[in-house]
Short mmCIF file of C-alpha atoms in Angstrom, two decimals:
data_model
loop_
_atom_site.label_atom_id
_atom_site.label_comp_id
_atom_site.label_asym_id
_atom_site.label_seq_id
_atom_site.Cartn_x
_atom_site.Cartn_y
_atom_site.Cartn_z
CA SER A 1 73.42 -7.31 83.26
CA LEU A 2 70.27 -9.40 83.69
CA PHE A 3 70.31 -8.63 87.41
CA VAL A 4 70.37 -4.92 86.58
CA PHE A 5 67.30 -5.39 84.36
CA VAL A 6 65.46 -7.09 87.21
CA VAL A 7 66.33 -4.29 89.66
CA VAL A 8 65.20 -1.58 87.22
CA ILE A 9 61.88 -3.31 86.52
CA LEU A 10 61.19 -3.80 90.22
CA PHE A 11 62.00 -0.14 90.89
CA ILE A 12 59.57 1.00 88.19
CA GLY A 13 56.90 -1.31 89.61
CA ALA A 14 57.40 0.11 93.11
CA ALA A 15 57.00 3.65 91.73
CA LEU A 16 53.74 2.70 90.00
CA LEU A 17 52.41 1.06 93.16
CA LEU A 18 53.26 4.19 95.14
CA THR A 19 51.38 6.28 92.57
CA ILE A 20 48.29 4.08 92.93
CA ILE A 21 48.40 4.28 96.72
CA ILE A 22 48.75 8.08 96.72
CA THR A 23 45.85 8.41 94.26
CA TRP A 24 43.64 6.23 96.44
CA ILE A 25 44.53 8.19 99.58
CA CYS A 26 43.70 11.47 97.85
CA GLN A 27 40.41 10.04 96.63
CA CYS A 28 39.49 8.92 100.14
CA CYS A 29 40.41 12.27 101.67
CA THR A 30 38.50 14.33 99.10
CA ARG A 31 35.12 15.48 100.38
CA GLN A 32 32.25 14.20 98.28
CA ASP A 33 28.59 15.25 98.34
CA LYS A 34 26.68 12.00 98.43
CA ASN A 35 23.31 13.64 97.78
CA VAL A 36 24.21 15.28 94.48
CA LYS A 37 25.74 13.34 91.63
CA SER A 38 25.21 13.13 87.92
CA ARG A 39 23.72 10.01 86.43
CA ARG A 40 25.48 10.82 83.17
CA ARG A 41 28.81 10.92 84.97
CA VAL A 42 28.11 7.54 86.57
CA ARG A 43 27.29 6.04 83.18
CA GLN A 44 30.41 7.53 81.61
CA LEU A 45 32.64 6.23 84.40
CA SER A 46 31.06 2.79 84.17
CA LEU A 47 31.57 2.78 80.39
CA VAL A 48 35.23 3.82 80.68
CA LEU A 49 35.94 1.13 83.27
CA PHE A 50 34.17 -1.46 81.12
CA ILE A 51 36.18 -0.53 78.00
CA ILE A 52 39.52 -0.65 79.85
CA SER A 53 38.56 -4.01 81.36
CA ILE A 54 37.74 -5.39 77.91
CA ILE A 55 41.15 -4.22 76.65
CA CYS A 56 42.75 -5.98 79.62
CA PHE A 57 40.79 -9.10 78.66
CA PHE A 58 42.24 -8.98 75.15
CA CYS A 59 45.76 -8.47 76.52
CA LEU A 60 45.32 -11.41 78.88
CA GLY A 61 44.07 -13.60 76.05
CA ILE A 62 47.06 -12.72 73.88
CA CYS A 63 49.37 -13.35 76.85
CA LEU A 64 47.88 -16.82 77.22
CA PHE A 65 48.37 -17.36 73.48
CA GLY A 66 52.01 -16.24 73.71
CA ASN A 67 52.56 -18.51 76.71
CA GLU A 68 51.11 -21.47 74.82
CA HIS A 69 53.09 -20.61 71.67
CA LEU A 70 56.32 -20.43 73.67
CA ASN A 71 55.55 -23.73 75.39
CA ARG A 72 54.84 -25.51 72.10
CA SER A 73 58.03 -24.12 70.57
CA ILE A 74 60.23 -25.21 73.46
CA MET A 75 58.58 -28.64 73.62
CA ASN A 76 59.12 -29.18 69.88
CA SER A 77 62.75 -28.23 70.32
CA ILE A 78 63.05 -30.64 73.25
CA ILE A 79 61.48 -33.46 71.24
CA SER A 80 63.96 -32.91 68.40
CA ALA A 81 66.85 -32.73 70.86
CA GLU A 82 65.72 -35.99 72.43
CA ASP A 83 65.61 -37.64 69.00
CA ILE A 84 69.15 -36.44 68.27
CA SER A 85 70.33 -37.58 71.68
CA ARG A 86 68.69 -40.97 71.23
CA ASN A 87 70.31 -41.52 67.82
CA LEU A 88 73.70 -40.42 69.09
CA LEU A 89 73.32 -42.75 72.04
CA PHE A 90 72.52 -45.59 69.66
CA ALA A 91 75.60 -44.69 67.58
CA ASP A 92 77.68 -44.76 70.74
CA SER A 93 76.39 -48.23 71.60
CA GLN A 94 77.31 -49.38 68.08
CA SER A 95 80.81 -47.97 68.49
CA ILE A 96 81.11 -49.84 71.80
CA LEU A 97 80.13 -53.05 70.04
CA LEU A 98 82.73 -52.37 67.35
CA ASN A 99 85.34 -51.82 70.00
CA ASP A 100 84.43 -55.17 71.56
CA TYR A 101 84.94 -56.89 68.20
CA CYS A 102 88.32 -55.22 67.92
CA LEU A 103 89.37 -56.42 71.35
CA LYS A 104 88.30 -59.96 70.51
CA THR A 105 90.15 -59.78 67.21
CA ILE A 106 93.33 -58.62 68.90
CA LYS A 107 93.12 -61.48 71.37
CA GLN A 108 92.51 -63.99 68.58
CA VAL A 109 95.41 -62.60 66.52
CA ASP A 110 97.74 -62.75 69.51
CA THR A 111 96.61 -66.29 70.26
CA LEU A 112 97.14 -67.32 66.64
CA SER A 113 100.57 -65.68 66.57
CA ALA A 114 101.65 -67.48 69.74
CA ALA A 115 100.33 -70.81 68.44
CA VAL A 116 102.18 -70.39 65.12
CA GLU A 117 105.44 -69.59 66.88
CA SER A 118 105.03 -72.60 69.17
CA ALA A 119 104.31 -74.90 66.22
CA ALA A 120 107.24 -73.47 64.25
CA GLU A 121 109.63 -74.30 67.07
CA LYS A 122 108.46 -77.90 67.08
CA THR A 123 108.65 -78.26 63.29
CA THR A 124 112.07 -78.46 61.66
CA ASP A 125 111.26 -78.43 57.95
CA LEU A 126 109.36 -75.12 57.82
CA ASN A 127 109.92 -72.41 55.25
CA LYS A 128 111.49 -69.70 57.35
CA THR A 129 110.77 -66.99 54.78
CA ALA A 130 107.08 -67.88 54.54
CA LEU A 131 106.90 -68.10 58.32
CA HIS A 132 108.49 -64.65 58.67
CA GLU A 133 106.05 -63.13 56.17
CA PHE A 134 103.10 -64.71 57.97
CA MET A 135 104.27 -63.37 61.32
CA ILE A 136 104.69 -59.90 59.78
CA MET A 137 101.12 -60.18 58.44
CA LEU A 138 99.83 -61.07 61.90
CA ASP A 139 101.70 -58.13 63.46
CA SER A 140 100.36 -55.79 60.78
CA MET A 141 96.84 -56.99 61.41
CA SER A 142 97.29 -56.51 65.13
CA GLN A 143 98.51 -52.95 64.53
CA LYS A 144 95.57 -52.21 62.24
CA VAL A 145 93.17 -53.44 64.89
CA ASP A 146 94.91 -51.22 67.45
CA LEU A 147 94.54 -48.22 65.14
CA LEU A 148 90.91 -49.17 64.65
CA GLY A 149 90.46 -49.18 68.41
CA ILE A 150 92.00 -45.68 68.61
CA ASP A 151 89.62 -44.37 65.95
CA LEU A 152 86.69 -45.96 67.74
CA ALA A 153 87.78 -44.34 71.01
CA PHE A 154 87.89 -40.96 69.24
CA LEU A 155 84.42 -41.66 67.85
CA ARG A 156 83.11 -42.32 71.34
CA LYS A 157 84.74 -39.13 72.58
CA VAL A 158 82.94 -37.10 69.92
CA LEU A 159 79.65 -38.81 70.64
CA SER A 160 80.08 -38.21 74.38
CA GLY A 161 79.00 -34.59 73.77
CA ASN A 162 75.53 -36.08 73.64
CA LEU A 163 75.57 -36.09 77.45
CA PHE A 164 75.33 -32.29 77.56
CA LEU A 165 72.48 -32.34 75.04
CA GLU A 166 70.65 -35.00 77.00
CA ARG A 167 70.94 -33.15 80.30
CA SER A 168 69.99 -29.86 78.67
CA SER A 169 66.84 -31.43 77.24
CA LEU A 170 65.89 -32.87 80.62
CA TYR A 171 66.44 -29.64 82.57
CA THR A 172 64.80 -27.49 79.89
CA GLN A 173 61.73 -29.70 79.90
CA ARG A 174 61.37 -29.44 83.68
CA ILE A 175 61.89 -25.67 83.72
CA GLU A 176 59.51 -25.12 80.81
CA LEU A 177 56.81 -27.22 82.45
CA GLU A 178 57.05 -25.24 85.68
CA ARG A 179 57.15 -21.94 83.78
CA TRP A 180 54.10 -22.81 81.68
CA VAL A 181 52.04 -23.97 84.66
CA LEU A 182 52.98 -20.89 86.70
CA CYS A 183 52.21 -18.41 83.92
CA ALA A 184 48.96 -20.13 82.93
CA THR A 185 47.76 -20.26 86.55
CA LEU A 186 48.58 -16.64 87.36
CA LEU A 187 47.12 -15.33 84.10
CA SER A 188 43.95 -17.36 84.69
CA ILE A 189 43.60 -15.86 88.18
CA MET A 190 44.00 -12.39 86.69
CA LEU A 191 41.33 -13.26 84.12
CA VAL A 192 38.86 -14.27 86.85
CA VAL A 193 39.51 -11.07 88.82
CA LEU A 194 38.96 -8.93 85.71
CA PHE A 195 35.73 -10.79 84.99
CA ALA A 196 34.48 -10.01 88.50
CA GLY A 197 35.45 -6.37 87.96
CA VAL A 198 33.50 -6.18 84.70
CA ILE A 199 30.40 -7.50 86.45
CA ALA A 200 30.80 -4.91 89.22
CA PHE A 201 31.23 -2.09 86.69
CA CYS A 202 28.18 -3.14 84.69
CA ARG A 203 26.04 -3.31 87.83
CA GLN A 204 27.58 -0.07 89.15
CA SER A 205 28.17 -1.79 92.47
CA ARG A 206 30.19 0.09 95.05
CA LYS A 207 31.08 -3.06 96.99
CA GLY A 208 32.15 -4.81 93.80
CA ALA A 209 34.34 -1.85 92.82
CA VAL A 210 36.00 -1.79 96.24
CA VAL A 211 36.63 -5.55 96.18
CA PHE A 212 38.03 -5.31 92.65
CA SER A 213 40.34 -2.49 93.77
CA GLY A 214 41.93 -4.75 96.38
CA LEU A 215 42.16 -7.79 94.12
CA GLY A 216 43.31 -5.65 91.20
CA PHE A 217 46.11 -4.24 93.32
CA ALA A 218 47.21 -7.83 94.08
CA ILE A 219 47.11 -9.00 90.45
CA PHE A 220 49.00 -5.87 89.40
CA ILE A 221 51.82 -6.90 91.74
CA VAL A 222 51.69 -10.48 90.43
CA GLY A 223 51.77 -9.31 86.82
CA TRP A 224 54.70 -7.01 87.46
CA LEU A 225 56.66 -9.82 89.13
CA LEU A 226 55.96 -11.96 86.06
CA LEU A 227 57.23 -9.12 83.90
CA ALA A 228 60.37 -8.85 86.02
CA ALA A 229 61.03 -12.56 85.42
CA ILE A 230 60.02 -12.79 81.75
CA PHE A 231 61.92 -9.76 80.48
CA PRO A 232 65.41 -10.98 81.54
CA ALA A 233 64.57 -14.51 80.36
CA SER A 234 63.50 -13.21 76.94
CA THR A 235 66.66 -11.12 76.70
CA ALA A 236 68.80 -14.13 77.60
CA LEU A 237 67.01 -16.22 74.97
CA VAL A 238 67.70 -13.63 72.27
CA ASP A 239 71.37 -13.37 73.29
CA PHE A 240 71.76 -17.15 73.30
CA CYS A 241 70.25 -17.52 69.84
CA ALA A 242 72.33 -14.63 68.49
CA ASP A 243 75.68 -15.84 69.83
CA GLY A 244 75.43 -18.92 72.02
CA THR A 245 78.38 -20.78 70.54
CA GLN A 246 80.80 -19.53 73.16
CA PHE A 247 78.54 -20.74 75.95
CA ILE A 248 78.10 -24.18 74.38
CA ARG A 249 81.85 -24.60 73.83
CA GLU A 250 82.31 -24.54 77.59
CA TYR A 251 80.40 -27.82 77.82
CA MET A 252 81.06 -29.41 74.41
CA SER A 253 84.28 -30.24 72.61
CA ASN A 254 85.19 -28.66 69.29
CA GLU A 255 84.70 -32.01 67.54
CA THR A 256 81.14 -32.30 68.86
CA MET A 257 80.42 -28.73 67.80
CA ALA A 258 81.77 -29.53 64.34
CA LEU A 259 79.57 -32.64 64.22
CA PHE A 260 76.41 -30.64 65.03
CA ASP A 261 77.41 -27.94 62.57
CA PHE A 262 77.76 -30.59 59.86
CA TYR A 263 74.30 -31.97 60.58
CA ARG A 264 72.84 -28.47 60.44
CA LYS A 265 74.35 -27.56 57.05
CA CYS A 266 74.55 -30.88 55.21
CA ASN A 267 72.36 -32.02 52.34
CA PRO A 268 70.00 -34.75 53.62
CA ALA A 269 70.56 -37.19 50.75
CA ILE A 270 69.93 -40.85 51.45
CA SER A 271 73.40 -42.21 50.79
CA HIS A 272 76.06 -43.92 52.86
CA ASP A 273 78.82 -41.56 51.79
CA ASN A 274 77.15 -38.44 53.24
CA LEU A 275 78.93 -38.81 56.56
CA PRO A 276 80.62 -36.32 58.89
CA ASN A 277 84.37 -36.25 58.47
CA VAL A 278 85.02 -35.42 62.08
CA ILE A 279 84.22 -38.92 63.37
CA HIS A 280 86.18 -40.74 60.61
CA VAL A 281 83.51 -43.36 59.97
CA ASP A 282 84.70 -43.88 56.40
CA LYS A 283 88.24 -44.44 57.66
CA ILE A 284 87.03 -47.00 60.20
CA SER A 285 85.08 -48.78 57.48
CA LYS A 286 88.17 -48.93 55.23
CA GLN A 287 90.29 -50.31 58.07
CA LEU A 288 87.78 -53.05 58.75
CA SER A 289 87.72 -53.94 55.07
CA ASP A 290 91.53 -54.19 55.02
CA ILE A 291 91.55 -56.36 58.12
CA ARG A 292 88.92 -58.57 56.55
CA GLU A 293 91.02 -59.01 53.39
CA MET A 294 94.10 -59.85 55.43
CA SER A 295 92.22 -62.44 57.48
CA GLU A 296 91.00 -64.15 54.32
CA ASN A 297 94.65 -64.89 53.33
CA PHE A 298 95.42 -66.66 56.59
CA ASP A 299 94.09 -70.01 55.44
CA SER A 300 96.39 -70.19 52.44
CA ARG A 301 99.41 -69.11 54.49
CA ILE A 302 98.72 -71.67 57.20
CA GLU A 303 98.14 -74.40 54.63
CA ALA A 304 101.47 -73.57 52.97
CA LEU A 305 103.34 -73.61 56.27
CA PHE A 306 101.69 -76.48 58.10
CA ASN A 307 100.54 -78.79 55.32
CA SER A 308 99.17 -82.07 56.72
CA SER A 309 100.10 -80.99 60.22
CA ILE A 310 98.22 -81.79 63.39
CA GLN A 311 97.92 -78.08 64.39
CA GLN A 312 96.56 -77.04 60.98
CA GLN A 313 92.92 -77.62 61.91
CA GLN A 314 93.33 -75.65 65.14
CA PHE A 315 94.78 -72.74 63.18
CA PHE A 316 91.86 -72.90 60.74
CA ASP A 317 89.39 -72.71 63.63
CA GLN A 318 91.10 -69.64 65.07
CA VAL A 319 91.17 -67.94 61.67
CA LYS A 320 87.47 -68.72 61.26
CA ILE A 321 86.71 -66.97 64.56
CA ILE A 322 88.67 -63.91 63.38
CA ASN A 323 86.83 -63.86 60.05
CA ASP A 324 83.44 -64.16 61.76
CA ASP A 325 84.27 -61.25 64.07
CA MET A 326 85.36 -59.14 61.11
CA THR A 327 82.14 -59.99 59.26
CA LEU A 328 80.05 -58.86 62.24
CA ALA A 329 82.20 -55.75 62.55
CA LEU A 330 81.59 -54.88 58.90
CA LYS A 331 77.84 -55.30 59.37
CA ASN A 332 78.01 -53.13 62.46
CA ILE A 333 79.95 -50.40 60.68
CA GLY A 334 77.26 -50.37 57.99
CA ALA A 335 74.60 -49.84 60.66
CA LEU A 336 76.78 -47.13 62.22
CA GLU A 337 77.01 -45.32 58.88
CA THR A 338 73.22 -45.34 58.69
CA THR A 339 72.93 -44.08 62.26
CA VAL A 340 75.34 -41.17 61.85
CA GLY A 341 74.20 -40.24 58.33
CA CYS A 342 73.18 -36.68 57.51
CA TYR A 343 69.57 -37.51 56.70
CA THR A 344 69.11 -38.94 60.22
CA TYR A 345 69.85 -35.68 62.05
CA HIS A 346 69.36 -32.84 59.58
CA ASN A 347 65.61 -32.32 60.04
CA ASP A 348 65.83 -32.68 63.81
CA MET A 349 68.62 -30.11 63.95
CA LEU A 350 66.61 -27.61 61.92
CA ILE A 351 63.47 -28.17 64.01
CA MET A 352 65.44 -27.80 67.24
CA GLU A 353 67.05 -24.57 66.08
CA ARG A 354 63.94 -23.00 64.55
CA SER A 355 61.62 -23.99 67.37
CA PHE A 356 63.93 -22.77 70.11
CA CYS A 357 65.31 -19.61 68.53
CA ILE A 358 62.68 -18.43 66.04
CA ASP A 359 59.34 -19.68 67.37
CA GLY A 360 60.53 -19.36 70.96
CA ILE A 361 61.53 -15.73 70.48
CA ILE A 362 58.19 -14.99 68.80
CA GLY A 363 56.25 -16.57 71.67
CA SER A 364 58.30 -14.83 74.36
CA SER A 365 57.98 -11.49 72.55
CA ILE A 366 54.19 -11.83 72.33
CA LEU A 367 54.02 -12.72 76.02
CA LEU A 368 56.36 -9.89 77.01
CA TYR A 369 54.76 -7.09 74.98
CA CYS A 370 51.20 -8.06 75.86
CA LEU A 371 52.14 -8.32 79.53
CA VAL A 372 53.56 -4.78 79.37
CA LEU A 373 50.32 -3.53 77.77
CA LEU A 374 48.28 -5.42 80.35
CA GLU A 375 50.16 -3.82 83.23
CA ALA A 376 49.80 -0.36 81.66
CA PHE A 377 46.02 -0.68 81.22
CA LEU A 378 45.65 -2.31 84.63
CA PHE A 379 47.54 0.62 86.17
CA THR A 380 45.15 3.03 84.44
CA LEU A 381 42.16 0.98 85.58
CA LEU A 382 43.30 1.05 89.21
CA LEU A 383 43.71 4.82 89.06
CA ILE A 384 40.23 5.39 87.61
CA VAL A 385 38.37 2.80 89.69
CA SER A 386 38.87 4.87 92.84
CA LYS A 387 36.39 7.44 91.48
CA SER A 388 33.67 4.80 91.52
CA TRP A 389 33.88 4.44 95.29
CA HIS A 390 31.71 7.56 95.68
CA LEU A 391 29.85 7.64 92.38
CA PHE A 392 28.67 4.04 92.67
CA ALA A 393 27.50 4.59 96.28
CA PRO A 394 23.68 4.40 96.72
CA LEU A 395 21.87 7.67 97.56
CA PRO A 396 19.91 8.14 100.84
CA SER A 397 16.65 8.37 98.82
CA ASP A 398 15.40 6.89 95.60
CA TYR A 399 15.69 10.20 93.76
CA VAL A 400 18.79 11.10 91.81
CA GLU A 401 19.70 14.66 90.98
CA VAL A 402 20.08 15.23 87.25
CA ASP A 403 22.00 17.98 85.57
CA GLU A 404 19.65 18.73 82.70
CA GLU A 405 16.04 19.87 82.27
CA ASP A 406 13.33 17.42 81.31
CA PRO A 407 12.51 18.35 77.68
CA PHE A 408 8.95 17.03 78.04
CA PHE A 409 8.05 18.82 81.28
CA PRO A 410 10.30 21.71 82.42
CA ARG A 411 10.59 22.52 86.07
CA GLY A 412 8.74 25.80 85.63
CA ASN A 413 5.50 23.88 85.08
CA ASP A 414 5.62 22.06 88.41
CA SER A 415 3.06 24.47 89.98
CA THR A 416 0.57 24.14 87.13
CA ILE A 417 -0.22 20.48 87.68
CA PRO A 418 -4.05 20.23 88.12
CA VAL A 419 -5.35 18.75 91.30
CA ASP A 420 -7.68 16.35 89.55
CA ILE A 421 -5.08 15.06 87.05
CA TYR A 422 -5.64 11.45 88.03
CA GLY A 423 -9.45 11.61 88.31
CA SER A 424 -9.45 10.90 92.03
CA HIS A 425 -11.93 13.73 92.58
CA VAL A 426 -14.84 11.65 91.34
CA LEU A 427 -17.34 10.99 94.14
CA ASN A 428 -14.97 12.74 96.58
CA PRO A 429 -17.03 15.23 98.65
CA ARG A 430 -13.91 16.97 99.92
CA THR A 431 -12.73 17.73 96.40
CA ARG A 432 -16.17 18.85 95.33
CA PHE A 433 -16.34 21.22 98.27
CA ALA A 434 -12.87 22.62 97.56
CA ASN A 435 -13.74 23.19 93.91
CA SER A 436 -16.94 25.01 94.81
CA LEU A 437 -15.22 27.33 97.30
CA ASP A 438 -11.96 28.10 95.48
CA ARG A 439 -13.33 28.67 92.01
CA THR A 440 -15.88 31.18 90.80
CA GLU A 441 -17.12 28.93 88.01
CA GLN A 442 -19.11 25.83 88.56
CA SER A 443 -17.09 22.72 89.30
CA THR A 444 -16.82 20.13 86.62
CA GLY A 445 -15.61 17.61 89.11
CA THR A 446 -19.03 16.26 90.03
CA THR A 447 -20.98 13.38 88.71
CA SER A 448 -24.30 13.70 86.98
CA ALA A 449 -27.00 11.27 87.88
CA THR A 450 -30.75 11.09 87.31
CA CYS A 451 -33.02 9.52 89.81
CA GLY A 452 -36.63 9.83 90.84
CA LEU A 453 -37.10 12.23 93.74
CA ALA A 454 -40.09 13.32 95.79
CA ASN A 455 -42.14 14.78 92.93
CA GLY A 456 -41.03 12.19 90.40
CA SER A 457 -39.09 14.83 88.41
CA ILE A 458 -35.75 16.48 88.50
CA ASN A 459 -37.02 19.89 87.56
CA ASN A 460 -37.54 20.89 91.17
CA HIS A 461 -33.90 20.31 92.01
CA ALA A 462 -30.61 21.99 91.21
CA SER A 463 -28.57 21.15 88.19
CA ALA A 464 -26.38 18.11 88.34
CA SER A 465 -23.33 20.31 87.81
CA THR A 466 -24.02 22.38 90.91
CA ALA A 467 -21.86 21.67 93.93
CA LEU A 468 -23.62 19.82 96.68
CA LEU A 469 -22.52 22.26 99.40
CA ASN A 470 -23.46 25.35 97.41
CA SER A 471 -26.53 26.88 99.16
CA ASN A 472 -29.48 27.92 97.04
CA ALA A 473 -30.63 31.48 97.21
CA GLU A 474 -34.23 30.42 97.30
CA SER A 475 -33.90 28.08 100.22
CA SER A 476 -31.46 27.56 103.05
CA THR A 477 -31.94 23.81 102.88
CA PRO A 478 -29.06 21.91 101.29
CA PRO A 479 -29.84 20.41 97.92
CA TRP A 480 -29.69 16.84 99.12
CA HIS A 481 -32.21 17.65 101.94
CA ARG A 482 -34.81 19.09 99.66
CA GLY A 483 -37.87 16.98 99.33
CA LEU A 484 -36.91 14.81 102.28
CA ALA A 485 -39.47 16.53 104.52
CA SER A 486 -42.27 15.36 102.30
CA GLN A 487 -43.14 11.72 102.02
CA PRO A 488 -41.82 10.12 98.85
CA THR A 489 -44.24 8.44 96.55
CA THR A 490 -44.28 4.76 96.11
CA SER A 491 -42.91 4.90 92.60
CA SER A 492 -40.11 7.28 93.51
CA SER A 493 -39.19 5.17 96.50
CA ALA A 494 -39.08 2.11 94.40
CA ASN A 495 -37.03 3.69 91.64
CA ALA A 496 -34.64 5.70 93.80
CA PRO A 497 -31.09 4.36 94.14
CA PRO A 498 -29.72 3.54 97.56
CA ALA A 499 -28.55 6.54 99.49
CA VAL A 500 -24.83 7.20 99.59
CA GLY A 501 -23.39 9.28 102.36
CA SER A 502 -22.93 9.45 106.11
CA SER A 503 -25.28 8.21 108.76
CA SER A 504 -26.59 11.73 109.29
CA MET A 505 -27.73 11.83 105.66
CA MET A 506 -29.56 8.52 105.93
CA HIS A 507 -31.42 9.51 109.13
CA ALA A 508 -32.15 13.13 108.21
CA ALA A 509 -35.89 12.37 107.70
CA TYR A 510 -36.35 11.41 111.34
CA ARG A 511 -34.86 14.62 112.75
CA ALA A 512 -37.66 17.08 112.11
CA ASN A 513 -37.37 18.80 115.49
CA VAL A 514 -33.67 19.56 115.17
CA ASP A 515 -32.63 23.03 114.12
CA GLU A 516 -31.86 22.97 110.41
CA ALA A 517 -28.83 25.30 110.54
CA THR A 518 -27.32 23.34 113.45
CA PHE A 519 -27.90 20.10 111.63
CA GLN A 520 -26.29 21.51 108.48
CA ARG A 521 -23.19 22.61 110.36
CA ARG A 522 -22.91 19.25 112.11
CA ASN A 523 -23.38 17.45 108.83
CA TYR A 524 -20.70 19.59 107.20
CA GLN A 525 -18.37 18.93 110.10
CA GLU A 526 -18.83 15.20 109.70
CA HIS A 527 -18.10 15.38 106.00
CA PHE A 528 -15.01 17.45 106.61
CA ASP A 529 -13.63 14.99 109.13
CA VAL A 530 -14.04 11.95 106.93
#
């Protein structure tokens, strides 16, 4: 079923990619007028692309948060599983040590039994009834030690389910590390590409938009492949947490499952009697106590049978070895009860279950849903960004056609702009001449100046507002030539400003023999060609 999910997601992704490619081809084949475009439309397109990119940024940030949340949850579960595995491994080592004590005890009991039988054969005045009871006691102790060994073997079998937990923790840690690194790297690359796209949209750069289109197409494919991998994994995680017992039973025995179930439901009270019944630790402890009590009666039995005998001290030494082994075994069983107690595993079991199934599902759901939203907005962004290929293109000139009238200066007033709006007509003979010819009124585009002329007064000359090229009815001499024929006085020459004009104006006083009309036309021609 998970394979079907992967195939369906890949098919949907291929359909979306085909839609993007067809949209781009249509956009490239559509004829666009590069000389006419609306600045408002460019701003609106740039704003829409910017907003969608910001939404993609938020989705990427939440995806990174979900990835980190999932990683922390799985790692906490792995840490708890490792603690459980470590404690169970320690309990298994304690059970191995107990089994070694049992084997030593059996050997010592068999040795003692053989020595007693050998000494009884050599002694004639023994109490046969007491000897028979002592031999029965030794056989009973040997049987109890054998039963203890069987219970310890069953304990080790139950604790051997720790191997599956240990391997699962190791493999899960490796897979989670690779998954976290892969997701974090790919999401970071997508973040960088989106950042470059935002810069291009803000600058309204055509090259940036085209580059982002190519890179965005690539990160869309990467994101969809991530979605195709994360969706089945999230579904499998939910199914495992809902009903994963059947899967675990294939790798764990029923006794180990019962042991873990006890640790999950027990009350974590600090007491030595809060032990799982499945491993029979209390039974093992009782058997060791019985064996210890039986071994303590050996000295009195041996003393009654072999009083003042040579072998009596040897028997006492063997009994002492058995008692010492039983004492160590009782200490070890106390440590084992502490190791397998409920309070040792209960919190770790709850953390492992909650972190893996509750927090893990929350993190995977955040990552999955935000990745779906990211792919949806990225798909929309790739469809819209193709419109910027023409709108963001620079125009052939610096002027941009607008689609609305200027409210401060409508286009109908373009022809009413005055010629002298910038004041460039001042001291411009060409403008003064044009004003005097084209207008019936006197030009206001001339400068007024007072200076001493030939007679020391300005009354003999035209008004300062009169155009310089406007001929006087009283005389055919231009206004600036009047008075030049007569010699200027000393005071007027001293007070007159320097002459401004062409070379013909400055040397007009030395051309008395030249025809005045010809000189005027030549002077006008020179002014016109300046």
